[in-house]
Coordinates of C-alpha atoms in Angstrom, one line a residue:
Chain A
X65 CA -0.4 -32.8 -13.4
X66 CA 2.4 -31.7 -15.7
X67 CA 2.0 -28.7 -18.0
X68 CA 3.8 -27.7 -21.1
X69 CA 3.8 -24.6 -23.1
X70 CA 5.4 -21.4 -24.2
X71 CA 7.0 -19.1 -21.7
X72 CA 5.9 -15.4 -21.6
X73 CA 8.6 -13.5 -19.9
X74 CA 8.0 -10.3 -17.8
X75 CA 10.1 -8.1 -15.6
X76 CA 10.1 -7.1 -11.9
X77 CA 7.2 -5.7 -9.9
X78 CA 4.5 -6.7 -12.4
X79 CA 1.5 -5.1 -10.5
X80 CA -2.1 -6.1 -10.4
X81 CA -3.1 -3.1 -12.6
X82 CA -0.8 -4.4 -15.3
X83 CA -2.3 -7.9 -14.9
X84 CA -5.9 -6.7 -15.0
X85 CA -6.5 -2.9 -15.2
X86 CA -9.2 -1.5 -12.9
X87 CA -11.2 -0.2 -15.9
X88 CA -12.4 -3.8 -16.5
X89 CA -13.3 -4.6 -12.9
X90 CA -17.0 -3.8 -13.2
X91 CA -17.3 -7.5 -13.9
X92 CA -16.0 -10.7 -12.3
X93 CA -16.7 -12.8 -15.4
X94 CA -13.5 -14.9 -15.9
X95 CA -13.7 -14.9 -19.7
X96 CA -14.1 -11.1 -19.9
X97 CA -11.2 -10.6 -17.5
X98 CA -9.1 -13.0 -19.5
X99 CA -9.6 -11.0 -22.6
X100 CA -7.7 -8.1 -21.0
X101 CA -5.1 -10.2 -19.1
X102 CA -1.7 -8.5 -18.9
X103 CA -3.0 -5.8 -21.2
X104 CA -1.0 -2.9 -19.7
X105 CA 2.3 -5.0 -19.7
X106 CA 1.8 -6.6 -23.2
X107 CA -1.2 -5.6 -25.2
X108 CA -0.8 -8.6 -27.5
X109 CA -0.7 -11.2 -24.7
X110 CA -4.4 -12.0 -24.4
X111 CA -4.7 -12.6 -28.1
X112 CA -1.8 -14.9 -28.4
X113 CA -1.5 -16.9 -25.2
X114 CA -2.4 -20.6 -25.5
X115 CA -3.6 -23.1 -22.9
X116 CA -0.7 -24.6 -21.0
X117 CA 1.5 -21.5 -21.5
X118 CA 3.5 -20.2 -18.5
X119 CA 4.2 -16.7 -17.2
X120 CA 7.7 -16.2 -16.0
X121 CA 8.5 -13.0 -14.1
X122 CA 11.0 -11.3 -11.8
X123 CA 10.6 -10.2 -8.3
X124 CA 7.4 -9.1 -6.5
X125 CA 4.9 -10.4 -9.1
X126 CA 1.4 -9.4 -8.4
X127 CA 2.2 -6.4 -6.2
X128 CA -0.5 -3.8 -5.6
X129 CA -4.2 -4.5 -5.2
X130 CA -6.0 -7.3 -3.4
X131 CA -8.1 -7.9 -6.5
X132 CA -8.6 -11.6 -7.0
X133 CA -9.5 -10.8 -10.6
X134 CA -5.8 -10.9 -11.3
X135 CA -5.3 -14.7 -10.7
X136 CA -8.7 -15.3 -12.2
X137 CA -7.7 -13.5 -15.4
X138 CA -4.5 -15.4 -15.6
X139 CA -6.1 -18.7 -15.0
X140 CA -8.9 -18.1 -17.4
X141 CA -6.5 -16.9 -20.1
X142 CA -5.2 -20.5 -20.2
X143 CA -1.9 -19.9 -18.3
X144 CA -1.1 -23.1 -16.5
X145 CA 1.4 -21.7 -14.0
X146 CA 3.3 -18.5 -13.0
X147 CA 6.9 -18.9 -12.1
X148 CA 8.6 -15.8 -10.5
X149 CA 11.6 -14.8 -8.5
X150 CA 9.2 -13.8 -5.8
X151 CA 5.5 -13.0 -5.3
X152 CA 3.7 -10.2 -3.6
X153 CA 1.9 -11.4 -0.5
X154 CA -1.8 -11.0 -1.3
X155 CA -1.3 -12.3 -4.9
X156 CA 0.4 -15.4 -3.5
X157 CA -2.4 -16.0 -1.1
X158 CA -5.1 -15.4 -3.7
X159 CA -3.4 -17.8 -6.2
X160 CA -3.6 -20.7 -3.8
X161 CA -7.1 -19.8 -2.8
X162 CA -8.1 -19.8 -6.5
X163 CA -6.1 -23.0 -7.4
X164 CA -3.7 -21.2 -9.7
X165 CA -0.3 -23.0 -9.4
X166 CA 2.6 -20.6 -8.8
X167 CA 6.2 -21.4 -8.1
X168 CA 9.0 -19.3 -6.7
X169 CA 12.2 -20.1 -8.5
X170 CA 14.9 -17.4 -8.9
X171 CA 17.0 -19.6 -11.2
X172 CA 14.1 -20.3 -13.6
X173 CA 13.0 -16.6 -13.5
X174 CA 16.5 -15.7 -14.6
X175 CA 17.3 -18.3 -17.2
X176 CA 14.0 -18.9 -19.0
X177 CA 13.7 -16.5 -22.0
X178 CA 10.6 -15.3 -23.7
X179 CA 9.3 -18.0 -26.1
X180 CA 11.1 -20.9 -24.5
X181 CA 9.3 -24.2 -24.4
X182 CA 8.9 -25.2 -20.8
X183 CA 7.4 -28.1 -18.9
X184 CA 6.4 -27.8 -15.2
X185 CA 5.6 -30.4 -12.6
X186 CA 4.2 -28.2 -9.8
X187 CA 3.8 -31.0 -7.3
X188 CA 7.5 -31.9 -7.6
X189 CA 8.5 -28.3 -8.1
X190 CA 10.5 -29.2 -11.2
X191 CA 10.7 -26.8 -14.2
X192 CA 12.2 -28.2 -17.4
X193 CA 13.3 -25.8 -20.2
X194 CA 13.2 -27.9 -23.4
X195 CA 14.6 -25.0 -25.5
X196 CA 17.8 -24.8 -23.4
X197 CA 17.9 -28.3 -22.1
X198 CA 18.0 -27.1 -18.5
X199 CA 16.0 -27.9 -15.4
X200 CA 15.4 -25.9 -12.3
X201 CA 14.1 -26.7 -8.9
X202 CA 11.5 -24.4 -7.3
X203 CA 11.2 -23.6 -3.6
X204 CA 8.9 -26.2 -2.0
X205 CA 5.3 -25.2 -1.3
X206 CA 4.7 -24.9 2.5
X207 CA 2.7 -27.9 3.9
X208 CA -0.3 -25.8 4.8
X209 CA -0.5 -24.4 1.3
X210 CA -0.3 -28.0 0.0
X211 CA -3.2 -28.9 2.3
X212 CA -5.2 -26.1 0.8
X213 CA -4.4 -27.3 -2.7
X214 CA -5.3 -30.8 -1.8
X215 CA -8.7 -29.7 -0.5
X216 CA -9.2 -27.9 -3.9
X217 CA -8.8 -24.4 -2.5
X218 CA -9.9 -22.4 0.5
X219 CA -13.7 -22.8 0.0
X220 CA -13.7 -26.6 -0.2
X221 CA -11.4 -26.5 2.8
X222 CA -13.8 -24.4 4.8
X223 CA -16.7 -26.5 3.6
X224 CA -15.1 -29.6 4.7
X225 CA -14.5 -28.1 8.2
X226 CA -18.1 -26.9 8.4
X227 CA -19.4 -30.3 7.6
X228 CA -17.2 -31.7 10.3
X229 CA -18.8 -29.2 12.7
X230 CA -15.6 -27.2 13.1
X231 CA -17.0 -23.8 12.4
X232 CA -20.1 -21.9 13.3
Chain B
X145 CA 9.0 -14.2 25.7
X146 CA 9.3 -10.7 24.3
X147 CA 7.0 -9.9 21.4
X148 CA 6.2 -7.1 19.0
X149 CA 2.8 -5.5 18.9
X150 CA 2.0 -7.5 15.7
X151 CA 3.0 -10.8 17.4
X152 CA 0.9 -10.0 20.5
X153 CA -2.2 -9.2 18.5
X154 CA -1.9 -12.3 16.4
X155 CA -1.1 -14.5 19.4
X156 CA -4.2 -13.4 21.4
X157 CA -6.5 -13.9 18.4
X158 CA -5.0 -17.4 17.8
X159 CA -5.7 -18.2 21.5
X160 CA -2.0 -18.6 22.1
X161 CA 0.5 -17.3 24.6
X162 CA 3.1 -16.6 21.9
X163 CA 3.7 -16.8 18.2
X164 CA 6.9 -16.7 16.2
X165 CA 7.6 -15.2 12.8
X166 CA 7.0 -17.8 10.0
X167 CA 4.4 -19.8 12.0
X168 CA 1.1 -20.5 10.3
X169 CA -1.8 -19.8 12.6
X170 CA -5.6 -19.6 12.4
X171 CA -6.9 -16.6 14.2
X172 CA -10.3 -15.1 15.2
X173 CA -11.2 -11.8 13.5
X174 CA -12.6 -8.7 15.1
X175 CA -13.8 -7.2 11.9
X176 CA -13.8 -7.7 8.1
X177 CA -14.7 -5.7 5.1
X178 CA -15.1 -5.7 1.3
X179 CA -16.0 -3.1 -1.4
X180 CA -18.0 -3.1 -4.6
X181 CA -15.2 -4.6 -6.6
X182 CA -14.2 -7.4 -4.2
X183 CA -17.5 -8.2 -2.4
X184 CA -19.3 -9.8 -5.4
X185 CA -16.5 -12.5 -5.6
X186 CA -16.6 -12.8 -1.8
X187 CA -20.3 -13.4 -1.8
X188 CA -19.8 -16.0 -4.5
X189 CA -17.3 -17.8 -2.3
X190 CA -19.6 -17.5 0.7
X191 CA -22.4 -19.2 -1.2
X192 CA -20.1 -21.8 -2.6
X193 CA -19.1 -22.7 0.9
X194 CA -22.7 -23.6 1.5
X195 CA -23.1 -21.1 4.4
X196 CA -26.5 -20.0 5.5
X197 CA -25.5 -17.2 7.9
X198 CA -22.6 -14.9 8.5
X199 CA -20.4 -15.3 11.6
X200 CA -21.5 -12.0 13.1
X201 CA -23.6 -9.5 11.2
X202 CA -22.2 -6.6 13.3
X203 CA -18.5 -7.3 12.4
X204 CA -18.7 -7.1 8.6
X205 CA -18.6 -3.9 6.6
X206 CA -19.7 -3.8 3.0
X207 CA -18.9 -0.5 1.4
X208 CA -19.7 0.5 -2.2
X209 CA -16.9 3.1 -2.8
X210 CA -15.0 2.3 -6.0
X211 CA -17.5 2.7 -8.9
X212 CA -20.1 4.7 -7.1
X213 CA -22.4 6.5 -7.7
X214 CA -22.6 3.7 -10.2
X215 CA -20.7 4.6 -13.3
X216 CA -22.4 2.1 -15.6
X217 CA -24.8 -0.8 -15.7
X218 CA -22.2 -3.4 -15.0
X219 CA -21.1 -1.6 -11.8
X220 CA -24.7 -1.0 -10.8
X221 CA -25.2 -4.8 -11.0
X222 CA -22.2 -5.4 -8.8
X223 CA -23.3 -3.0 -6.2
X224 CA -26.8 -4.4 -6.3
X225 CA -25.4 -7.9 -5.6
X226 CA -23.7 -6.5 -2.6
X227 CA -26.7 -4.5 -1.4
X228 CA -29.0 -7.6 -1.8
X229 CA -26.6 -9.7 0.2
X230 CA -26.4 -7.1 2.9
X231 CA -30.2 -7.1 3.2
X232 CA -30.5 -10.9 3.1
X233 CA -28.0 -11.5 5.8
X234 CA -28.8 -8.4 7.9
X235 CA -25.3 -6.9 7.6
X236 CA -25.3 -4.0 10.0
X237 CA -22.5 -1.9 8.4
X238 CA -23.6 -1.6 4.8
X239 CA -23.1 2.0 3.8
X240 CA -25.2 3.3 0.9
X241 CA -24.3 6.2 -1.3
X242 CA -25.2 9.4 0.6
X243 CA -24.1 7.8 3.8
X244 CA -20.9 6.2 2.7
X245 CA -17.2 7.1 2.5
X246 CA -14.0 5.6 1.2
X247 CA -13.7 2.5 3.3
X248 CA -10.4 3.2 5.0
X249 CA -11.4 6.7 6.0
X250 CA -14.9 5.6 7.0
X251 CA -14.2 2.7 9.3
X252 CA -11.8 4.5 11.6
X253 CA -14.1 7.6 11.6
X254 CA -17.1 5.4 12.6
X255 CA -15.2 3.7 15.3
X256 CA -15.4 0.3 13.6
X257 CA -11.7 -0.3 13.5
X258 CA -10.1 -0.2 16.9
X259 CA -6.8 -0.7 18.8
X260 CA -5.8 -4.4 19.3
X261 CA -8.2 -5.6 16.6
X262 CA -7.3 -8.2 14.0
X263 CA -8.9 -7.1 10.8
X264 CA -8.9 -8.4 7.2
X265 CA -10.3 -6.5 4.3
X266 CA -10.7 -7.4 0.6
X267 CA -8.7 -4.3 -0.3
X268 CA -5.0 -4.0 -0.1
X269 CA -5.1 -0.7 1.8
X270 CA -6.8 -2.3 4.8
X271 CA -3.3 -1.9 6.5
X272 CA -4.5 1.7 7.1
X273 CA -6.0 0.6 10.5
X274 CA -2.5 -0.2 11.9
X275 CA -2.4 3.5 12.7
X276 CA -4.9 2.7 15.5
X277 CA -2.7 -0.1 16.9
X278 CA -4.7 -2.8 15.1
X279 CA -3.2 -5.6 13.0
X280 CA -5.0 -5.1 9.7
X281 CA -4.2 -6.6 6.4
X282 CA -5.5 -6.9 2.8
X283 CA -6.7 -10.2 1.4
X284 CA -8.5 -11.4 -1.6
X285 CA -12.2 -12.1 -2.0
X286 CA -12.1 -15.8 -1.3
X287 CA -10.4 -15.2 2.0
X288 CA -13.0 -12.6 2.9
X289 CA -15.8 -14.9 1.8
X290 CA -14.5 -17.6 4.0
X291 CA -14.1 -15.1 6.9
X292 CA -17.7 -14.1 6.6
X293 CA -18.6 -17.8 7.2
X294 CA -16.1 -18.6 10.0
X295 CA -15.0 -15.3 11.5
X296 CA -11.5 -16.7 11.2
X297 CA -8.6 -16.5 8.8
X298 CA -5.2 -18.1 8.5
X299 CA -2.0 -16.1 8.7
X300 CA 1.7 -16.6 8.4
X301 CA 3.2 -14.6 11.3
X302 CA 5.3 -11.9 9.7
X303 CA 8.7 -10.8 11.0
X304 CA 8.6 -7.2 12.1
X305 CA 10.7 -4.3 10.8
X306 CA 11.1 -1.1 12.9
X307 CA 11.1 2.4 11.4
X308 CA 12.2 5.1 13.8
X309 CA 11.7 8.8 12.8
X310 CA 13.7 11.3 14.7
X311 CA 13.8 15.1 14.5
X312 CA 11.1 17.6 13.7
X313 CA 8.9 17.8 10.6
X314 CA 9.3 20.9 8.4
X315 CA 6.2 22.8 7.2
X316 CA 4.2 20.9 4.5
X317 CA 5.8 17.6 5.5
X318 CA 3.2 15.0 6.6
X319 CA 2.5 11.3 6.9
X320 CA 2.5 11.0 3.1
X321 CA 6.0 12.4 2.8
X322 CA 7.3 10.1 5.5
X323 CA 5.9 7.0 3.9
X324 CA 7.1 8.0 0.4
X325 CA 10.5 8.6 1.9
X326 CA 10.5 5.1 3.4
X327 CA 9.3 3.4 0.2
X328 CA 12.0 5.4 -1.8
X329 CA 14.6 4.0 0.6
X330 CA 13.5 0.3 0.9
X331 CA 11.7 -0.2 -2.4
X332 CA 8.3 -1.6 -3.3
X333 CA 9.2 -5.1 -2.0
X334 CA 11.4 -3.8 0.8
X335 CA 9.0 -4.9 3.5
X336 CA 7.4 -7.8 1.6
X337 CA 5.5 -10.1 4.0
X338 CA 6.7 -8.0 7.0
X339 CA 5.0 -5.9 9.6
X340 CA 6.3 -2.4 9.5
X341 CA 6.3 -0.8 12.9
X342 CA 6.6 3.0 13.0
X343 CA 7.9 4.9 16.0
X344 CA 10.0 7.8 17.3
X345 CA 9.3 11.4 18.4
X346 CA 8.0 12.3 14.9
X347 CA 5.4 9.6 15.0
X348 CA 4.4 10.5 18.6
X349 CA 3.8 14.1 17.4
X350 CA 1.9 13.0 14.3
X351 CA -1.9 13.6 14.2
X352 CA -4.1 10.6 13.6
X353 CA -4.9 11.6 10.0
X354 CA -1.2 11.5 9.1
X355 CA -0.8 8.2 10.9
X356 CA -3.6 6.7 8.9
X357 CA -1.9 7.9 5.7
X358 CA 1.5 6.5 6.8
X359 CA 0.1 3.1 7.5
X360 CA -2.1 3.1 4.4
X361 CA 0.9 2.9 2.1
X362 CA 2.7 0.1 4.0
X363 CA 1.4 -2.2 1.3
X364 CA 3.3 -0.2 -1.3
X365 CA 6.4 -1.5 0.3
X366 CA 5.0 -5.0 0.1
X367 CA 4.2 -5.1 3.8
X368 CA 1.5 -7.3 5.4
X369 CA 0.7 -4.6 8.0
X370 CA 1.8 -1.1 9.0
X371 CA 1.4 -0.5 12.7
X372 CA 1.8 2.3 15.3
X373 CA 1.5 1.5 19.0
X374 CA -1.5 3.4 20.6
X375 CA -0.7 6.5 22.6
X376 CA -2.6 9.6 23.9
X377 CA -3.3 10.6 20.3
X378 CA -4.9 7.2 19.6
X379 CA -6.8 7.3 22.8
X380 CA -8.3 10.7 22.1
X381 CA -9.3 9.7 18.6
X382 CA -10.8 6.4 19.5
X383 CA -12.6 7.0 22.8
X384 CA -15.3 9.2 21.4
X385 CA -15.9 6.8 18.5
X386 CA -15.6 3.2 19.8
X387 CA -18.8 1.3 20.3
X388 CA -17.2 -1.8 21.7
X389 CA -14.2 -2.6 24.0
X390 CA -10.7 -2.5 22.7
X391 CA -7.3 -3.4 24.0
X392 CA -4.0 -1.6 23.7
X393 CA -0.8 -3.6 22.9
X394 CA 2.7 -2.3 22.7
X395 CA 5.9 -4.0 21.7
X396 CA 8.2 -5.3 24.4
X397 CA 11.4 -3.3 24.7
X398 CA 13.5 -6.3 23.9
X399 CA 11.2 -7.7 21.1
X400 CA 13.1 -9.0 18.0
X401 CA 13.1 -7.1 14.8
X402 CA 14.4 -8.3 11.5
X403 CA 15.7 -4.8 10.7
X404 CA 15.7 -1.4 12.3
X405 CA 15.8 1.8 10.2
X406 CA 16.3 5.1 12.0
X407 CA 16.2 8.4 10.2
X408 CA 16.4 12.0 11.3
X409 CA 13.8 13.7 9.1
X410 CA 14.4 17.3 10.2
X411 CA 15.7 18.3 6.7
X412 CA 13.1 16.3 4.8
X413 CA 11.3 18.3 2.1
X414 CA 7.9 17.2 0.7
X415 CA 8.3 14.0 -1.4
X416 CA 7.0 13.1 -4.8
X417 CA 6.9 9.6 -6.4
X418 CA 7.5 9.7 -10.1
X419 CA 5.9 7.4 -12.7
X420 CA 5.5 4.4 -12.6
X421 CA 6.4 3.2 -9.2
X422 CA 5.8 4.4 -5.6
X423 CA 9.5 3.7 -5.0
X424 CA 10.6 6.2 -7.6
X425 CA 10.8 9.0 -5.0
X426 CA 12.4 12.4 -5.1
X427 CA 12.3 15.5 -3.0
X428 CA 9.8 17.9 -4.7
X429 CA 12.6 20.4 -5.4
X430 CA 14.3 17.8 -7.5
X431 CA 11.3 17.4 -9.7
X432 CA 12.0 19.9 -12.4
X433 CA 9.4 21.6 -14.4
X434 CA 6.8 18.9 -14.8
X435 CA 3.6 20.3 -16.2
X436 CA 0.4 18.6 -15.1
X437 CA -3.1 18.3 -16.8
X438 CA -4.9 17.1 -13.7
X439 CA -4.6 17.2 -9.9
X440 CA -6.5 14.8 -7.6
X441 CA -6.8 15.6 -3.9
X442 CA -8.6 12.8 -2.1
X443 CA -8.5 8.9 -1.8
X444 CA -8.1 6.6 1.3
X445 CA -4.6 8.0 1.6
X446 CA -5.2 11.8 1.7
X447 CA -9.0 12.6 1.6
X448 CA -9.3 13.4 5.2
X449 CA -10.4 16.7 6.7
X450 CA -6.8 17.6 7.7
X451 CA -5.7 17.0 4.1
X452 CA -8.5 19.2 2.7
X453 CA -7.6 21.9 5.2
X454 CA -4.0 21.9 4.0
X455 CA -5.1 22.0 0.4
X456 CA -7.6 24.8 1.1
X457 CA -4.9 26.8 2.9
X458 CA -2.9 26.9 -0.4
X459 CA -5.9 27.3 -2.8
X460 CA -7.5 30.2 -0.8
X461 CA -7.5 33.3 -2.8
X462 CA -5.8 31.6 -5.7
X463 CA -7.1 29.9 -8.9
X464 CA -6.3 26.6 -10.4
X465 CA -4.1 27.1 -13.5
X466 CA -6.1 27.5 -16.7
X467 CA -4.8 24.2 -18.2
X468 CA -5.4 22.2 -15.1
X469 CA -8.4 20.2 -13.9
X470 CA -8.4 20.0 -10.1
X471 CA -10.6 17.4 -8.4
X472 CA -11.2 17.5 -4.7
X473 CA -12.9 14.4 -3.1
X474 CA -13.7 14.4 0.6
X475 CA -13.3 10.8 1.7
X476 CA -16.5 10.5 3.7
X477 CA -19.9 12.3 4.0
X478 CA -18.9 13.5 7.5
X479 CA -15.6 15.0 6.1
X480 CA -17.6 16.6 3.3
X481 CA -20.0 18.2 5.8
X482 CA -17.2 19.5 8.0
X483 CA -15.4 20.9 5.0
X484 CA -18.5 22.7 4.0
X485 CA -19.1 24.1 7.5
X486 CA -15.5 25.3 7.7
X487 CA -15.8 27.0 4.4
X488 CA -13.3 24.7 2.6
X489 CA -15.7 23.7 -0.1
X490 CA -16.3 27.4 -0.9
X491 CA -12.5 27.9 -1.2
X492 CA -12.2 25.0 -3.6
X493 CA -15.1 26.3 -5.8
X494 CA -13.6 29.8 -5.8
X495 CA -10.3 28.3 -6.9
X496 CA -12.3 26.6 -9.7
X497 CA -11.7 23.1 -8.5
X498 CA -14.4 20.4 -8.9
X499 CA -15.7 18.9 -5.7
X500 CA -17.1 15.3 -5.7
X501 CA -19.1 13.0 -3.5
X502 CA -16.8 10.4 -1.9
X503 CA -15.5 7.8 -4.4
X504 CA -12.3 5.9 -5.1
X505 CA -13.0 6.4 -8.8
X506 CA -9.9 8.4 -10.1
X507 CA -7.3 6.6 -7.9
X508 CA -7.7 3.4 -9.8
X509 CA -8.8 4.7 -13.1
X510 CA -12.3 3.7 -12.4
X511 CA -14.3 6.8 -13.1
X512 CA -14.4 10.5 -12.3
X513 CA -11.1 11.8 -13.7
X514 CA -9.7 9.3 -16.2
X515 CA -6.5 10.5 -17.9
X516 CA -6.2 10.5 -21.7
X517 CA -3.2 9.3 -23.6
X518 CA -0.1 11.4 -22.8
X519 CA -1.8 13.2 -19.9
X520 CA -0.1 13.7 -16.6
X521 CA -1.5 14.0 -13.1
X522 CA -0.3 14.8 -9.6
X523 CA -2.4 13.0 -7.1
X524 CA -2.6 12.4 -3.4
X525 CA -3.5 8.8 -4.1
X526 CA -1.2 5.8 -3.3
X527 CA -0.3 4.2 -6.6
X528 CA 1.2 5.4 -9.9
X529 CA 1.5 2.1 -11.8
X530 CA 1.2 2.1 -15.6
X531 CA -2.4 2.9 -16.5
X532 CA -3.4 3.4 -12.9
X533 CA -5.5 6.5 -13.6
X534 CA -6.5 5.9 -17.1
X535 CA -4.6 5.5 -20.4
X536 CA -1.5 3.2 -20.3
X537 CA 0.4 6.1 -21.7
X538 CA -0.6 8.6 -19.0
X539 CA 1.5 9.4 -16.0
X540 CA 0.7 9.8 -12.3
X541 CA 2.9 11.6 -9.8
X542 CA 2.2 11.0 -6.1
X543 CA 2.4 13.7 -3.4
X544 CA 0.8 15.0 -0.3
X545 CA -2.0 17.5 -0.4
X546 CA 0.1 20.6 -0.1
X547 CA 2.3 19.8 -3.1
X548 CA -0.8 18.7 -5.1
X549 CA -2.7 21.9 -4.3
X550 CA 0.4 24.1 -5.1
X551 CA 0.9 22.2 -8.3
X552 CA -2.8 22.8 -9.3
X553 CA -2.1 26.6 -9.0
X554 CA 1.2 26.6 -10.7
X555 CA 0.2 24.2 -13.5
X556 CA 3.4 22.2 -12.8
X557 CA 4.8 20.3 -9.8
X558 CA 6.1 22.8 -7.3
X559 CA 7.0 23.1 -3.6
X560 CA 4.3 25.1 -1.8
X561 CA 6.8 27.7 -0.8
X562 CA 7.3 28.6 -4.5
X563 CA 3.9 30.0 -4.9

């Protein structure tokens, strides 16, 4: 599925507290979390982001906490994909488990500017920047992660294996 | 084939003779845990999976420690969901308020995290247990929910990096200072996806409380795990606590490391991380005249008995500066009791510090010590991101307990020797 929208550009080391501050973690309701998405990095973000928009960031996006509320908040805010130079480990894992598409692409992270109109094909790993008439190729998603995505995330994957008698 | 301790533990749990960095494996877990923020989503995942029982009700810990005693109705509802789940599925290690502690202080203390274990926790600081010679790593709630069903998790085998500390520690320099120094050198993504293995004569001479602190912050360098090979210190700590068998693994002498860093820390002074990143590290003597409004001594990083003793040693016979609020939070009920029996709590009260029941509250800006706009804190916690302890325009400086206690007295960040 292709997605098209405005790019929201952030810097390096965007941490999970910036994505969803802990003061809002007394709930796990996606819409409530979305209302505060990216609040401590850009207080205006949650009010302006549109479905299909894309977060573009530098290195180590999602560092810090294990809170799955971070990818939940991003997904529920309407963001279709996160493109970064690199991702922190737990965030990367959580995003796949939650079904939030994310792509590592240093070139896109560098060249896409805030407000650019971008189109992404996550399956092919192709990022098109309509504003600048450029296109960038993301690092391929590892086969096991593709398997998880194909199953629809970790829980359907586990479920399928339980039904096959593979787990106790 | 020579392997690191991390590779050995992962290989054994995957039922394999050997594993290589980069490989994806599925491995059996010895223990898993979640807290009041992460468990509700894990429970949701567990139910979505259609599971009717947990893989082993004695190998799961559910610990309400972040927003407890419940700070509001919403957090009360979260904890209730966790408590109800624990009852429904007969979870042995559910720790209620009054019996609980901050998870990463509590589980080692209770002998539930052991050498050679493979552990996942729905909390990023799960890497703390590497201090015991376990491979322990933080995951999200969905991973944890799936683990409660299957007792397994998938892992990408991380490359290992070795950090060797030579020399002798100066007074007031502890595990916190060593790890802040490392993060200052390699950065917050310097060990991203790696296992950080700590060794050298300084580590061998390091008490367990300091080792736990050191491994706790491996995640602040982006690491998957921090790990210290078990030795006599580990054995002494573990043998009186363990309620099940455990195994000791050590790296082979010719195991492959992606990088080796070796430092002589004999001249190292206490370290401080300035806002807003744990990599923004200076020696405390280079932090000039920073006035603080609040001091927090506690958390999964530095809320252990040894930390409280160090803080009390400085606060004894002194008062917290008039413009400073000093919060002391023993990390577990047992630590609280020992601190009371040793007279530490009296010292804190005489110094006009506030002493709290165990909670993670202030560390993550949850409750019990939220900063207002423009306020500044020095804390023994592990993160100083923007808004971490409250208002997005507040500031957190990270230090060990000695610097924090001295700063509470001085009203500004100081070296303990300056008092």
